Short mmCIF file of C-alpha atoms in Angstrom, two decimals:
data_model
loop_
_atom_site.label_atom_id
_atom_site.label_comp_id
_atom_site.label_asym_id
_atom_site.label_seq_id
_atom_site.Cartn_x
_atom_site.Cartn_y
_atom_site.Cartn_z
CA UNK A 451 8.97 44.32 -83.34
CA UNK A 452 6.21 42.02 -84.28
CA UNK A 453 7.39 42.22 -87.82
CA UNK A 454 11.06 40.93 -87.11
CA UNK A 455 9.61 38.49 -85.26
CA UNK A 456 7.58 37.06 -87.95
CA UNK A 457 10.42 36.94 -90.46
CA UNK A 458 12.46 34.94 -87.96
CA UNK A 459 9.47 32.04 -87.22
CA UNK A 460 8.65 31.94 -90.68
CA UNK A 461 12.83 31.83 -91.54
CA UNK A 462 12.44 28.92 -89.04
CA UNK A 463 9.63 27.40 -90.40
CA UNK A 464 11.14 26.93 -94.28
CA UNK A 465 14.70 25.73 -92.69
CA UNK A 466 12.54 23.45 -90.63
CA UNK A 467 10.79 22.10 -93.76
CA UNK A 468 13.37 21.68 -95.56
CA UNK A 469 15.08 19.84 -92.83
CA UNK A 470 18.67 21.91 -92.88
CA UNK A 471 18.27 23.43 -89.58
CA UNK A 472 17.19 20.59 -87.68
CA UNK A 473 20.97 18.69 -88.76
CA UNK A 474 22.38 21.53 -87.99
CA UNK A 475 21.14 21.64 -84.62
CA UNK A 476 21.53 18.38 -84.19
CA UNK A 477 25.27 17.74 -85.71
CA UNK A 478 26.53 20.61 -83.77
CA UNK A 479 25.27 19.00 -80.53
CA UNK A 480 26.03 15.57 -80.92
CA UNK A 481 28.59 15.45 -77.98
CA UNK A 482 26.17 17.32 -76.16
CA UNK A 483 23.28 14.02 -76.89
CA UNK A 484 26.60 11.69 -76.11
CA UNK A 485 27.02 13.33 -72.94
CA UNK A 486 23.40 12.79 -72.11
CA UNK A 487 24.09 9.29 -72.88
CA UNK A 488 26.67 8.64 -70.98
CA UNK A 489 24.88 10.12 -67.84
CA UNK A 490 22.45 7.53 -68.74
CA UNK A 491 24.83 4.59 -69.14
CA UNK A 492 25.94 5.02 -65.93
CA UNK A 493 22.76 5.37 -64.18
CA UNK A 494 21.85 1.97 -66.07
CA UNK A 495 24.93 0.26 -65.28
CA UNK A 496 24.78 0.97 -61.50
CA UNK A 497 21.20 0.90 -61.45
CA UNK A 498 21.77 -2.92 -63.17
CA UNK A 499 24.81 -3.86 -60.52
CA UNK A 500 22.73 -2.85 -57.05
CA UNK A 501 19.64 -3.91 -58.70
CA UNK A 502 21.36 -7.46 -59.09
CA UNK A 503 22.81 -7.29 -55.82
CA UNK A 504 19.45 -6.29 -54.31
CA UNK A 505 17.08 -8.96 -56.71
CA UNK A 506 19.56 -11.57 -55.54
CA UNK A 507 18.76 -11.16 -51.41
CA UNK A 508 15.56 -10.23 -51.85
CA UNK A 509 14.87 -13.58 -54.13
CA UNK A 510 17.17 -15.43 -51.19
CA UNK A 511 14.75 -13.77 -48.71
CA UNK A 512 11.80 -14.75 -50.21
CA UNK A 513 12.56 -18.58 -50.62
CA UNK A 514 14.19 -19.00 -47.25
CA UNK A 515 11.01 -19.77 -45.49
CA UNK A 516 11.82 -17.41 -42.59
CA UNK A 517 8.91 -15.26 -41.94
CA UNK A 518 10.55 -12.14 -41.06
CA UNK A 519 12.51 -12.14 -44.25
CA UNK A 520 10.02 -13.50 -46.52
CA UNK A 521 7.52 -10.88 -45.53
CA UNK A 522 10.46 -8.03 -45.95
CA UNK A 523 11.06 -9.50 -49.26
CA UNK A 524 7.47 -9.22 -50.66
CA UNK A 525 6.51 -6.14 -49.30
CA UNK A 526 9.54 -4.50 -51.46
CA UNK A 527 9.06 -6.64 -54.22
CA UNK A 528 5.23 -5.29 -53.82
CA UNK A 529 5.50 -2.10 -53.51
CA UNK A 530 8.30 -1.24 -56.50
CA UNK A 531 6.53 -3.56 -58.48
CA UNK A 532 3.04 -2.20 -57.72
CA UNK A 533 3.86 1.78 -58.12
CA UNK A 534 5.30 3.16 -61.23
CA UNK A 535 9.13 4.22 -61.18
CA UNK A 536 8.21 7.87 -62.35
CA UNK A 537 6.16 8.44 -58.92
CA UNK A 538 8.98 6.69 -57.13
CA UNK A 539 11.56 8.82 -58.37
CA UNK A 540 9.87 12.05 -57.24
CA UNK A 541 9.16 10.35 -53.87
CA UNK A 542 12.74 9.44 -53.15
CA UNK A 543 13.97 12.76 -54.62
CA UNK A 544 12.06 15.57 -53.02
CA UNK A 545 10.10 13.34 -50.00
CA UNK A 546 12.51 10.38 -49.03
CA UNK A 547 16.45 11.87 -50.04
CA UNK A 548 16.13 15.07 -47.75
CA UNK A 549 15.22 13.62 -44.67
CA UNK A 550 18.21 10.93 -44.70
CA UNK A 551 20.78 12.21 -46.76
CA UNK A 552 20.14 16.02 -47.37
CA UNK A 553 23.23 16.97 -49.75
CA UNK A 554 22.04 14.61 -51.96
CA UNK A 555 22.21 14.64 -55.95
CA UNK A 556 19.80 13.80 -58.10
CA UNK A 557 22.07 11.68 -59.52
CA UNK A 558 22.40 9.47 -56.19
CA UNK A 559 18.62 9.90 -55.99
CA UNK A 560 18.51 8.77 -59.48
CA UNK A 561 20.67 5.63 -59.29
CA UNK A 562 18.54 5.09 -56.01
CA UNK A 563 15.28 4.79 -57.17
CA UNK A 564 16.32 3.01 -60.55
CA UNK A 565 18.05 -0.03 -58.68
CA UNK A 566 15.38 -0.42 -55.94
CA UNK A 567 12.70 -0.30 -59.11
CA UNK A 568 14.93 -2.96 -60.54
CA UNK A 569 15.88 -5.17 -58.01
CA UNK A 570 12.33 -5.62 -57.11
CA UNK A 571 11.67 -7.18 -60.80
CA UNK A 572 15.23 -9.40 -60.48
CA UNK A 573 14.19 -10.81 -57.55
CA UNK A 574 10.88 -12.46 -59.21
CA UNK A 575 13.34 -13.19 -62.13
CA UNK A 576 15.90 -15.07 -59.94
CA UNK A 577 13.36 -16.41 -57.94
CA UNK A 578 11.67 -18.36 -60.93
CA UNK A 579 15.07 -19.33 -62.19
CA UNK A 580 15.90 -20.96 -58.50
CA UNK A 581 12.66 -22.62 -58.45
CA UNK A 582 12.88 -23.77 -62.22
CA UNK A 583 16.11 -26.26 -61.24
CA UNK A 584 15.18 -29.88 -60.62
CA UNK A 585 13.98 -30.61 -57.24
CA UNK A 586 16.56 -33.57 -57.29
CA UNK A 587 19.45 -31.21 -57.45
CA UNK A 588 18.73 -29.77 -53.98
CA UNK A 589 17.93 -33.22 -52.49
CA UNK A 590 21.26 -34.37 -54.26
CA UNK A 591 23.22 -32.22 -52.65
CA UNK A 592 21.93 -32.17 -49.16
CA UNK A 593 21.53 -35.69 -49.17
CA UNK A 594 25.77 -35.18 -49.59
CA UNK A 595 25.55 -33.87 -46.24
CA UNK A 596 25.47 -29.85 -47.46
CA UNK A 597 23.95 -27.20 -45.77
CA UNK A 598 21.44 -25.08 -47.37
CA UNK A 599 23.79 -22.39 -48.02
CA UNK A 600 26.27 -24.69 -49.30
CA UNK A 601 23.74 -26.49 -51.56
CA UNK A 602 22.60 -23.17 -52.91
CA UNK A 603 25.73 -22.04 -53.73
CA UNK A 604 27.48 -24.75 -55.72
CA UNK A 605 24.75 -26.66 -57.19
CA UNK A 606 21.59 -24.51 -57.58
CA UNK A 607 22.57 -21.03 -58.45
CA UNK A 608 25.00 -22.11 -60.96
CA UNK A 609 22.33 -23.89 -62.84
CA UNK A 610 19.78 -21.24 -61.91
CA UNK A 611 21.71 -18.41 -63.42
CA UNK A 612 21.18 -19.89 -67.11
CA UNK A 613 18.18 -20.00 -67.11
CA UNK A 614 17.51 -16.18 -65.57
CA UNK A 615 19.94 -14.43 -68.24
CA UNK A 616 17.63 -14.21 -71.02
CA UNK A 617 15.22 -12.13 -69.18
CA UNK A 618 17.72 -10.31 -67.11
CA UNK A 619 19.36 -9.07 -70.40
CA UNK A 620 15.05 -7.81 -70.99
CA UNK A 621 15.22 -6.30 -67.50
CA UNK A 622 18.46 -4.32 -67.95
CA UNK A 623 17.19 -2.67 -71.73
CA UNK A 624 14.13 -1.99 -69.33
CA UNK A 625 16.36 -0.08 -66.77
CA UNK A 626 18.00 1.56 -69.73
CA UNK A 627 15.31 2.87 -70.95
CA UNK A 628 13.44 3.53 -67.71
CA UNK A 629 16.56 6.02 -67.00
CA UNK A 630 14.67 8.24 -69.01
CA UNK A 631 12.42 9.18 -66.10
CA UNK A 632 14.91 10.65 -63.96
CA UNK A 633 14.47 13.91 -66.53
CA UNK A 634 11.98 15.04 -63.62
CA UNK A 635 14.41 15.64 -61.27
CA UNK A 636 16.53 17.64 -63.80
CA UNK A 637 19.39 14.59 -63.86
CA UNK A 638 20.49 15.96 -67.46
CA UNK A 639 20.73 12.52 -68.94
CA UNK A 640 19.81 12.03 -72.75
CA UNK A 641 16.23 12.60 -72.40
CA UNK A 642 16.36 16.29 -70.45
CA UNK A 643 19.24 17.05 -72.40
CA UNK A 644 16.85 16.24 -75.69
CA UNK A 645 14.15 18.35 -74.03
CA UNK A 646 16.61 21.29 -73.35
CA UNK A 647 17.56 21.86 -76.15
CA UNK A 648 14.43 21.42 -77.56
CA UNK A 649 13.26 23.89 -75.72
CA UNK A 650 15.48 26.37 -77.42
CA UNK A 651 15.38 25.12 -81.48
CA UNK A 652 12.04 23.59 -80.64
CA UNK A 653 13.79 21.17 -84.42
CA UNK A 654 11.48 18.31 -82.79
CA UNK A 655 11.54 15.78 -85.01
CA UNK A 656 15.47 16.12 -85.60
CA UNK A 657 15.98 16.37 -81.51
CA UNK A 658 13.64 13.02 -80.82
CA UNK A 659 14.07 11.52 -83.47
CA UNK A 660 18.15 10.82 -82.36
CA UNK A 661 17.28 10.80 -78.92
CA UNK A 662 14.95 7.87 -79.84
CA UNK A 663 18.24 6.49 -81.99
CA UNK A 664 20.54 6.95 -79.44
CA UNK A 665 18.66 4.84 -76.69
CA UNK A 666 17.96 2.30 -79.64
CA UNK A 667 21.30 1.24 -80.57
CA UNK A 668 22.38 1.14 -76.53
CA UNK A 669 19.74 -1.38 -76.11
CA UNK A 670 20.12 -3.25 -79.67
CA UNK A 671 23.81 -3.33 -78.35
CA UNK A 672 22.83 -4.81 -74.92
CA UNK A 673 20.11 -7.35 -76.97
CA UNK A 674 23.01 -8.78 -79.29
CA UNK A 675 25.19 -8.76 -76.18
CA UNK A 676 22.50 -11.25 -74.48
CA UNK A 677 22.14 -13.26 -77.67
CA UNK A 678 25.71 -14.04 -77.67
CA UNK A 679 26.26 -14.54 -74.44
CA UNK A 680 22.80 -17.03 -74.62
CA UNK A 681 24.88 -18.87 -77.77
CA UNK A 682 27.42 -19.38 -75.64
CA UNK A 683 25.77 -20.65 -72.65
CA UNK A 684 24.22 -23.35 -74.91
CA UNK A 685 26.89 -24.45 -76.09
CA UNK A 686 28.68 -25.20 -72.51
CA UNK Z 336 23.29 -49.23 -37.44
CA UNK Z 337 19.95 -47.87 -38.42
CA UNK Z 338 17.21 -47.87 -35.72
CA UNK Z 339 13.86 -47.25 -36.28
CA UNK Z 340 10.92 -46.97 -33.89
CA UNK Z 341 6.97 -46.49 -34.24
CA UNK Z 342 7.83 -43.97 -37.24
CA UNK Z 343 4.88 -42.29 -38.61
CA UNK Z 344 4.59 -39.97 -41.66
CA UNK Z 345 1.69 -38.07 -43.43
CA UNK Z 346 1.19 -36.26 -46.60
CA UNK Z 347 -1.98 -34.32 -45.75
CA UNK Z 348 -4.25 -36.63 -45.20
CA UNK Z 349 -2.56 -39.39 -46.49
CA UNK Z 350 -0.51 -41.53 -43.93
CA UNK Z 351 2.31 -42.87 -45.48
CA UNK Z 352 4.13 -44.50 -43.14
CA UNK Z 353 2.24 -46.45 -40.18
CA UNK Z 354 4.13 -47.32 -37.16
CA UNK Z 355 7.33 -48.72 -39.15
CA UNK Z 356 10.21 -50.44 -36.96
CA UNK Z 357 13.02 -51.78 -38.28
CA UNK Z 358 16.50 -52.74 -37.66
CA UNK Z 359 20.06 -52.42 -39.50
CA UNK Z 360 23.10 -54.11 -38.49
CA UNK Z 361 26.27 -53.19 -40.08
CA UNK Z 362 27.21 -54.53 -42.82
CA UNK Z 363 23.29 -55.73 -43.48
CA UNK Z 364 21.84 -55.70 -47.12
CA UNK Z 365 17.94 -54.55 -46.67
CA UNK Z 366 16.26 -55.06 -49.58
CA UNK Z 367 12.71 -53.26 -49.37
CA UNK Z 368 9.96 -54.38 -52.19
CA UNK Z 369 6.18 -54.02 -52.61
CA UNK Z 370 3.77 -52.36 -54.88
CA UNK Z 371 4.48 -48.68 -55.28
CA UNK Z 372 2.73 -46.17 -53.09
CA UNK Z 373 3.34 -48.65 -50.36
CA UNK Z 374 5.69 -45.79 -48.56
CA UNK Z 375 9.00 -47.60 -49.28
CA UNK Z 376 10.66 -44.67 -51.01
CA UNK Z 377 9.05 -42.34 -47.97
CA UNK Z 378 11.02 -44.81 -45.23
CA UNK Z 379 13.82 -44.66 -47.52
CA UNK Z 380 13.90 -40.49 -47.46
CA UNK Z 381 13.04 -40.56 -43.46
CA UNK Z 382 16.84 -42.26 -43.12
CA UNK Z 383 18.32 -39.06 -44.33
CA UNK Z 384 15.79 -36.55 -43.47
CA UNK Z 385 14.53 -36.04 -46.78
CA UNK Z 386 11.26 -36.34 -45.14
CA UNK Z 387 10.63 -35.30 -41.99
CA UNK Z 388 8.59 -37.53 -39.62
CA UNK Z 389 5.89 -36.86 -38.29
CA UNK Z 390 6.49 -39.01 -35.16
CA UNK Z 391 8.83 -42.05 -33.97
CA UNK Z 392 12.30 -42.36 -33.43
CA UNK Z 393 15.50 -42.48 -36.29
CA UNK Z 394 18.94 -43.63 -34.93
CA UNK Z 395 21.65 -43.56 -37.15
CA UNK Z 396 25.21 -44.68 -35.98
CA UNK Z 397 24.43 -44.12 -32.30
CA UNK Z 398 23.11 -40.56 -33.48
CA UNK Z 399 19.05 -39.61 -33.29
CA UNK Z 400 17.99 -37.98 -36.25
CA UNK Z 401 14.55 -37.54 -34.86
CA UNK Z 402 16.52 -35.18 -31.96
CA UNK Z 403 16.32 -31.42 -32.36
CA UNK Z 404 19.67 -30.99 -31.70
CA UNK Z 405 21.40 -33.25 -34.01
CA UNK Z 406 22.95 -31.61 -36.52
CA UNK Z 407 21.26 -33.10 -39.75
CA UNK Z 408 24.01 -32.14 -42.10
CA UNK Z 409 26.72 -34.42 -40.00
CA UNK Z 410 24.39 -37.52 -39.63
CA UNK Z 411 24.02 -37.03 -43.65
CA UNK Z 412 27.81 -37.25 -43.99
CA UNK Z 413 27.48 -41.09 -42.94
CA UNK Z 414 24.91 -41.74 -45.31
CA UNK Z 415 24.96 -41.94 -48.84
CA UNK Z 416 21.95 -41.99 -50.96
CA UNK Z 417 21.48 -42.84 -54.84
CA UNK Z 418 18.24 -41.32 -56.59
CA UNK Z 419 16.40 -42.95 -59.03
CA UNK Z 420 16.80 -40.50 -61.27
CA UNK Z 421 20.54 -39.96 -60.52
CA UNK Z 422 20.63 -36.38 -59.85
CA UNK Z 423 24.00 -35.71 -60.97
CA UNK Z 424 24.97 -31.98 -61.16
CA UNK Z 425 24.66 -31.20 -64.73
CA UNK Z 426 27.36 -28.08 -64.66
CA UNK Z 427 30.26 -30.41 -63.63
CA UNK Z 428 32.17 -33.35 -64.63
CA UNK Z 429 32.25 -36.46 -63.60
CA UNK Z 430 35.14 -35.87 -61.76
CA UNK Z 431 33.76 -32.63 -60.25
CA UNK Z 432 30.60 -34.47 -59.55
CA UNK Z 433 32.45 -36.37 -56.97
CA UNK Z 434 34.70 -33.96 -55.45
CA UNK Z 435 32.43 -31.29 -54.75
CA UNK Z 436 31.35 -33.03 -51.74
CA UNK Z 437 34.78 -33.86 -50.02
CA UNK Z 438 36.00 -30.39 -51.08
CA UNK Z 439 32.98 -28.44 -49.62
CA UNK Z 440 32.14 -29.92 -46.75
CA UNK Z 441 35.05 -31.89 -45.53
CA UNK Z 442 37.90 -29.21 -46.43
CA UNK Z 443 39.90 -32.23 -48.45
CA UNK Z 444 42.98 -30.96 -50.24
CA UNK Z 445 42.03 -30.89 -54.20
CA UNK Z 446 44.67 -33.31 -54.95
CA UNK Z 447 43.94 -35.55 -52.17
CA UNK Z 448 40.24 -35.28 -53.42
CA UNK Z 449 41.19 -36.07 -57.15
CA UNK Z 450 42.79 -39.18 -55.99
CA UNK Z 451 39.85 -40.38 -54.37
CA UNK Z 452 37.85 -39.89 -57.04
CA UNK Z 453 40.00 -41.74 -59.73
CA UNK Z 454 39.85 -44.40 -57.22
CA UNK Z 455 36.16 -44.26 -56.89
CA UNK Z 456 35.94 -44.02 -61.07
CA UNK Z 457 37.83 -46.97 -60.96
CA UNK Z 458 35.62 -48.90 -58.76
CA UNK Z 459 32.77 -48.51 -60.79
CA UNK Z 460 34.73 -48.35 -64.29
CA UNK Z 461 34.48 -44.95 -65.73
CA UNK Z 462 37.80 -43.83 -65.31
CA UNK Z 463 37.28 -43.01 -69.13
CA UNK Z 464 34.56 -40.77 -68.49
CA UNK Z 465 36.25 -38.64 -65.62
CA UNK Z 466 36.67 -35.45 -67.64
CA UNK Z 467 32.67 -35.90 -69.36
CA UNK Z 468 29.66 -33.92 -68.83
CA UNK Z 469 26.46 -36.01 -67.26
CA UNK Z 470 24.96 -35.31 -70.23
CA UNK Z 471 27.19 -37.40 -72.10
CA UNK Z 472 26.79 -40.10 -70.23
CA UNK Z 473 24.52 -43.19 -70.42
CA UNK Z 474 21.72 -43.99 -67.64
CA UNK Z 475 23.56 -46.64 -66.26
CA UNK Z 476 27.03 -44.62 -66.38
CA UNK Z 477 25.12 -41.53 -64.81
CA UNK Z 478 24.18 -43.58 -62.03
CA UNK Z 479 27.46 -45.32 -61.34
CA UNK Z 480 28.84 -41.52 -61.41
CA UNK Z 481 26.26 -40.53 -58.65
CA UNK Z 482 27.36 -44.16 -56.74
CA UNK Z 483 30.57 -42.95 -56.54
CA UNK Z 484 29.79 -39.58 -56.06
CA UNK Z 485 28.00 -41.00 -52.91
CA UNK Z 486 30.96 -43.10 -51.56
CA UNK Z 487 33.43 -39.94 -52.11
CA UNK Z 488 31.56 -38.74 -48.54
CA UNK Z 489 32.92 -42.19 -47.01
CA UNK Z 490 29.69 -42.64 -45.82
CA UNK Z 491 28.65 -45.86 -43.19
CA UNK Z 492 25.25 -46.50 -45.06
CA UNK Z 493 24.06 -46.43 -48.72
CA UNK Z 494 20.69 -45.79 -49.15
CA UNK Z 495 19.63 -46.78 -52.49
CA UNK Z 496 16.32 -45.39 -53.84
CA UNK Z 497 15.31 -47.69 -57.19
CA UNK Z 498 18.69 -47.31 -59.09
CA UNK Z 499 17.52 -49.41 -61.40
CA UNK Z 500 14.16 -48.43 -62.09
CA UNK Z 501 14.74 -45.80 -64.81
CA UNK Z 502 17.64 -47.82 -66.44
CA UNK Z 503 17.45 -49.40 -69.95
CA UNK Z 504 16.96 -52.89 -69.47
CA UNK Z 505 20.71 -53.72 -70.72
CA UNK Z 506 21.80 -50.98 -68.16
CA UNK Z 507 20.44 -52.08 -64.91
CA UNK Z 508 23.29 -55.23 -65.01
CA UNK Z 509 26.15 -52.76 -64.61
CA UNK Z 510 25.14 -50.82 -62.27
CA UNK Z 511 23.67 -53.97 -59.76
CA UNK Z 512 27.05 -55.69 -60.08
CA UNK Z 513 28.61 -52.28 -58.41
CA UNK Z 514 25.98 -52.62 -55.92
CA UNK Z 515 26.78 -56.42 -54.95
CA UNK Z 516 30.86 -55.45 -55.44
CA UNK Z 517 29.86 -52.93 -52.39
CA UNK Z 518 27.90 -55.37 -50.40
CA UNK Z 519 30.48 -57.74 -50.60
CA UNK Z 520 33.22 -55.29 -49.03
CA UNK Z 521 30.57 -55.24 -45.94
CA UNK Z 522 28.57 -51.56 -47.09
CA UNK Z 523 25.70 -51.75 -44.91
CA UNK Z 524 22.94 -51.10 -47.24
CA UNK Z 525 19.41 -50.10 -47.56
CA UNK Z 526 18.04 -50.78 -51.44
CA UNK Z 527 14.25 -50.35 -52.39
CA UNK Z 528 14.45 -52.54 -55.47
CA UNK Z 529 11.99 -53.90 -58.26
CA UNK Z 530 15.05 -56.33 -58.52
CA UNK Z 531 13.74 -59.43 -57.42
CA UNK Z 532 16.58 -61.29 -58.41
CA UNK Z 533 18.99 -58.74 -56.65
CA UNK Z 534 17.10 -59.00 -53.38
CA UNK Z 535 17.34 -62.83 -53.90
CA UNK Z 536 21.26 -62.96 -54.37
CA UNK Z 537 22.50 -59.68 -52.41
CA UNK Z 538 20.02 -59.12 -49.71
CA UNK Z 539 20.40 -60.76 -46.33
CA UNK Z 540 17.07 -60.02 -45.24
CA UNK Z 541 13.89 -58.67 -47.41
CA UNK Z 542 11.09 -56.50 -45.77
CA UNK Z 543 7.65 -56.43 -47.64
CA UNK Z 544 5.98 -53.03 -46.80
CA UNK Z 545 2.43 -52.35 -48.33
CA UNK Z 546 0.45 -49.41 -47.56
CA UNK Z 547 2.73 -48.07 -44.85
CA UNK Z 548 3.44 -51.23 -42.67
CA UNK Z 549 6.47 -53.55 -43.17
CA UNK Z 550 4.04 -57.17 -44.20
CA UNK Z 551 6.51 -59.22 -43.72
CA UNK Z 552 10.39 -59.75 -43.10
CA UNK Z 553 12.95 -62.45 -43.64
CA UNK Z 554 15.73 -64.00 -45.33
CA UNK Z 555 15.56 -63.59 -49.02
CA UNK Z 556 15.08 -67.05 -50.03
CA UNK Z 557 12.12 -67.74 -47.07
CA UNK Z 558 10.12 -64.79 -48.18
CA UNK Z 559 10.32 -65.51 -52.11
CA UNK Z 560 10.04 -69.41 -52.05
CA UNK Z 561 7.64 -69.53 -48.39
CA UNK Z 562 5.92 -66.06 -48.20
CA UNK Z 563 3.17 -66.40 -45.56
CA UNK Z 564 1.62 -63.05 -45.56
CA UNK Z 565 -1.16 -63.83 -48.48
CA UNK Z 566 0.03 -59.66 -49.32
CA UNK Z 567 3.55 -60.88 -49.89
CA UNK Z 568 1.64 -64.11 -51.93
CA UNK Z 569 -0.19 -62.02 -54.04
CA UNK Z 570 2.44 -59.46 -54.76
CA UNK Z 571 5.50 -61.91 -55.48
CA UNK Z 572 2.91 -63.75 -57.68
CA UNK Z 573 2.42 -61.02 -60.31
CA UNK Z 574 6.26 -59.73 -59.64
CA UNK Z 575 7.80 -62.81 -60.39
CA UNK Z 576 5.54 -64.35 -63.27
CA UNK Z 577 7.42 -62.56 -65.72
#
């Protein structure tokens, strides 16, 4: 027994070396890694959307001078910004999830934690980018006789959100990649599914190596995606 | 038109405005000069609420701005203001510039709104700019945009905050002659001006405010050829030596 053993690690260990096992392991489970990448897509992508969604009130909330929102605003902006994501994640999975919605996934906790993390850093992001338009342009439009609301709406946001899409396109290859911390609560994104079946060819530097490629050309897709859409914006 | 009693205003520390009263009847041209800091603007920004006062009394069309319970927003309506630096929204045209207001806030049909504005372009002779981006548009062009953009609201008042002041010199002539073309159709008007000869011609009364009283009042061509107030002296002597 401990001599068949031996001649399968050291089998192992000259296929490792030589590098043929590892691209075999890691050809035959490339829809298995695009799987795990999809997973992770779509945690991103909704994590990005209610993230936006939440940034945008909580940025609202925060510059609308009324005390009961503005303090909401900064204590969540606080907190998610003051505690890292990976502690989050287990808090809202195993301490927060089961006491208001037992059944659950860790998917739903995933997306969960991911677009409260995120929304937290949009809101500073649109907040800046509302406070970076001209002073005038409020005054403008009030003076015009519009309300706040109406002000904010078709004069300040629209000139606002220029100037915040450069580092939102930063904050959404953060999410992406931030994704990868949901592994702990066994959502089998691209990460877990790199560590499971690492766990079972232990082929390392083949297994990271296109995890690490994977997430890279998502996010060099998403940075050429912002450059474009940055060209474009300049040129309006 | 424009009431205003015993108003006060403070930045901090600083009073800005001391115990100003002043009257506007309709179809009046106010000029308002004197050495900057002297709280002109400040008055100017009270009349719409861009400042707040601190105390005294703002009736505007029968309506008291200083009241809780006036809705700010409609009082606005009837006033139009003009910034010295124009303040045109960048991310429309011209011809947006102007309808967003009506179309907003009023509920105007888009056609009905279009019309006014080529009417309005017209006025102020830009109807071959009405398609352009402010950015493509010369200082005194941007600000006869943001004149008409002002008039689209069919305001009672113009408030006019130094048009002129951050004009090229061979600008500022195009953009006063729109000014005196709506004084002349009986726009009651209040203008804070380094335009002496504008206050001279348009104005039916000048004030002289220096550090947050009104100096001195009168008709134009009493206070620049007979000022009495030695402030008003001294000031019009350095202003007009040029």
């Amino acid at each position: 027994m401990p001599v068949a053993s031996f001649h399968i690690i050291s089998g192992n260990i000259i296929d490792s070396m030589m590098g043929i096992r590892g691209l075999q392991v890691v050809s035959t489970h490339m829809m298995y890694f695009l799987g795990g990448a999809v997973l992770t897509l779509e945690i991103t992508v909704l994590s990005i959307l209610i993230g936006m969604a939440l940034g945008l009130v909580a940025a609202l909330s925060k510059i609308s001078g009324l005390k009961p929102l503005v303090w909401l605003a900064t204590v969540y902006i606080d907190f998610f910004r003051g505690t890292p994501l990976f502690v989050q994640i287990l808090l809202i999975y195993f301490g927060v999830l089961p006491m208001i919605l037992p059944d659950s996934s860790n998917f739903t906790a995933a997306v969960i934690a991911c677009s409260l993390n995120s929304g937290a850093y949009v809101a500073e992001i649109v907040r800046a980018g509302i406070q970076a338009v001209d002073r005038g342009q409020m005054e403008a439009a009030r003076s015009l006789g519009m309300s706040n609301r109406q002000a904010m709406w078709h004069v300040i946001l629209p000139q606002a959100y220029k100037i915040v899409i450069p580092p939102l396109i930063n904050e959404f290859i953060a999410v992406l990649k931030d994704t990868s911390l949901v592994a702990v609560i066994a959502a089998e994104e691209l990460t877990l599914r790199g560590k499971l079946l690492y766990s079972t060819t232990f082929e390392a530097a083949w297994i990271w190596g296109t995890v690490a490629m994977i997430y890279f050309i998502m996010t060099k897709t998403l940075s050429v995606l912002g450059d474009w859409v940055e060209r474009r914006l300049a040129n309006e | 038109m424009i009431d205003i009693r015993d108003l006060h205003k403070h930045f901090g520390k600083l009073e800005v405005l001391k115990g100003i009263n002043c009257h506007v009847k309709p179809s009046e041209v106010v000029c308002v000069i004197g050495p900057s800091g002297s709280g002109k603007s400040t008055l100017l920004r009270c009349i719409n609420h861009l400042e707040s006062p601190d105390a005294g009394q703002i009736v505007i069309d029968g309506q008291e701005l200083t009241h809780h319970q006036t809705d700010i927003n409609t009082v606005r309506q009837k006033v139009g203001m003009v910034f010295q630096l124009f303040n045109l929204f960048p991310h429309k045209t011209t011809l947006e510039n102007i309808t967003m207001a009506p179309l907003i806030i009023k509920g105007m049909a888009r056609d009905q709104a279009e019309e006014l504005a080529r009417e309005l372009l017209r006025k102020v002779g830009l109807m071959d700019k009405i398609n352009v981006y402010p950015a493509q548009l010369s200082g005194g062009q941007k600000q006869r945009v943001a004149i008409a953009r002002a008039l689209a609201m069919q305001p009672k008042i113009m408030l006019f905050d130094e048009p002129t002041s951050a004009l090229d010199p061979e600008m500022v002539g195009e953009v006063l002659a729109v000014m005196k073309d709506l004084a002349i159709e009986g726009m009651t008007m209040v203008v804070v001006t380094h335009e002496m000869g504008f206050a001279r011609e348009v104005g039916d009364r000048v004030i002289f405010m220096d550090e947050g009283v009104i100096m001195e009042e009168g008709l134009p061509e009493n206070i620049f050829s007979n000022p009495r107030n030695p402030r008003t002296q001294s000031f019009l002597s350095k202003v007009l030596q040029v």
